[in-house]
């Protein structure tokens, strides 16, 4: 017994996303995604990096599954690239794309690793983008058809599904601030995209239930606690707006059947209240919430800033990761408790959590020492354990990420893996953090004590 034992049956895993690890995005008849286009457009990504090769997981999945086994992972969270399945986004299915995921899933099962699939981790088929993408209301049925095809093929082998990964980031960074694909900067688009993401999510859940599938379906959201910089009413209101923007914008409609009223304050006349029957569809029950947590922020009211009228206050006294993200594990416990108190006793999986550090490009004597990543892992796993002790219904944890990979607009400069990838040779090396995590899994948390 240790003070850090996790509940029996707690699921330990690691996560990746298709465009970030697979490489060969156009192989075997796949169509281009918005990320393929975005990364190939000069000026959009650090160093002009693209996902063309990434960690070559498309060809190395078998040895990567062997690595998962060596680490003792009990589950692998991956995403399916929609344009590998539907090169034009809808209509014709590309069997070679289906076969790739089918082989991966079979191999996971043969190794007793639970497959956990995400249907949308940001790689929208470019052909659908040309029809308006997330701005076109028809995307709900395009997504529903894609989801349905995946449940039909893999539903009996994949027991855990997420419809979308981080819809708030898709909307905000994809359509409002433009740092991620498709790189738009339009608050009016943001309001439409939010609603269409939720409508698509709902069609995915509906398709799953319609097939009488027996696994679990949920959604993975990014949660970033927002703390007010002072007790002033203005700063408190700023924190409340930011909290609604990043944390309740998607969960309130799903669990409470309504949008947080702060959205009206943020979107102003861009906000069009949705119809009741749509909210009803959006709020149909799901089986779990996936929480992606990395950092928190402290905000204050700033009348000079556009749209939100908010500034982030740097917490210079606290440590930050290579992403410049403050390390503040207590916020992780807080936000998990918040989900539990606001939305009830819904099972929660931490679907992503991890940190980037400047590991060397090549392993040194076959080893990568990453004590800071271990520290982050320890403090955040303890934060998760705290939340469990305080009654949060937490069922599992996925480290982000299994492999060093393509960190979107940051390219390959930011390394999040518990397994190092030498991009020159594609050689994998389990980092010290990977070995550490392996022991945590083997002892169900006890070794944290
Ligand atoms: C999350 C994304 C994931 C990865 C991590 C660092 O927002 O879901 O793909 O980029 O951040």
Tab-separated table of C-alpha atoms and ligand atoms in Angstrom, residues 16-17 20 77 121-122 165-166 169 173 180 220 222 292 294 323 325 352-356 400-401 405-408 410 416, ligand 1:
chain	number	residue	atom	x	y	z
A	16	UNK	CA	-0.950	10.766	-30.120
A	17	UNK	CA	-2.830	12.354	-33.028
A	20	UNK	CA	1.292	14.745	-35.586
A	77	UNK	CA	-5.327	6.963	-27.639
A	121	UNK	CA	-8.055	15.719	-34.161
A	122	UNK	CA	-7.919	18.752	-36.450
A	165	UNK	CA	-10.493	16.771	-29.792
A	166	UNK	CA	-10.467	20.212	-28.185
A	169	UNK	CA	-9.029	25.210	-29.771
A	173	UNK	CA	-6.949	29.086	-32.827
A	180	UNK	CA	-3.650	26.892	-36.388
A	220	UNK	CA	-12.045	15.401	-25.365
A	222	UNK	CA	-9.020	21.266	-23.356
A	292	UNK	CA	-6.747	17.637	-21.751
A	294	UNK	CA	-1.525	21.522	-19.602
A	323	UNK	CA	6.095	25.958	-24.538
A	325	UNK	CA	3.340	27.299	-20.174
A	352	UNK	CA	-3.854	14.423	-22.516
A	353	UNK	CA	-1.334	15.804	-20.064
A	354	UNK	CA	2.371	16.356	-20.498
A	355	UNK	CA	5.152	18.858	-21.037
A	356	UNK	CA	7.678	19.940	-23.672
A	400	UNK	CA	0.857	13.345	-23.981
A	401	UNK	CA	2.624	12.072	-25.872
A	405	UNK	CA	5.989	14.608	-32.766
A	406	UNK	CA	4.887	17.476	-34.976
A	407	UNK	CA	3.673	20.119	-32.541
A	408	UNK	CA	1.434	21.885	-35.076
A	410	UNK	CA	5.603	24.943	-33.594
A	416	UNK	CA	6.465	16.190	-25.686
B	1	LIG	C1	-3.149	19.871	-27.304
B	1	LIG	C2	-3.403	19.080	-28.566
B	1	LIG	C3	-2.329	18.070	-28.878
B	1	LIG	C4	-0.950	18.615	-28.580
B	1	LIG	C5	-0.896	19.199	-27.188
B	1	LIG	C6	0.469	19.718	-26.787
B	1	LIG	O1	-3.831	21.078	-27.367
B	1	LIG	O2	-4.621	18.380	-28.467
B	1	LIG	O3	-2.475	17.675	-30.218
B	1	LIG	O4	-0.572	19.516	-29.549
B	1	LIG	O5	-1.819	20.232	-27.075
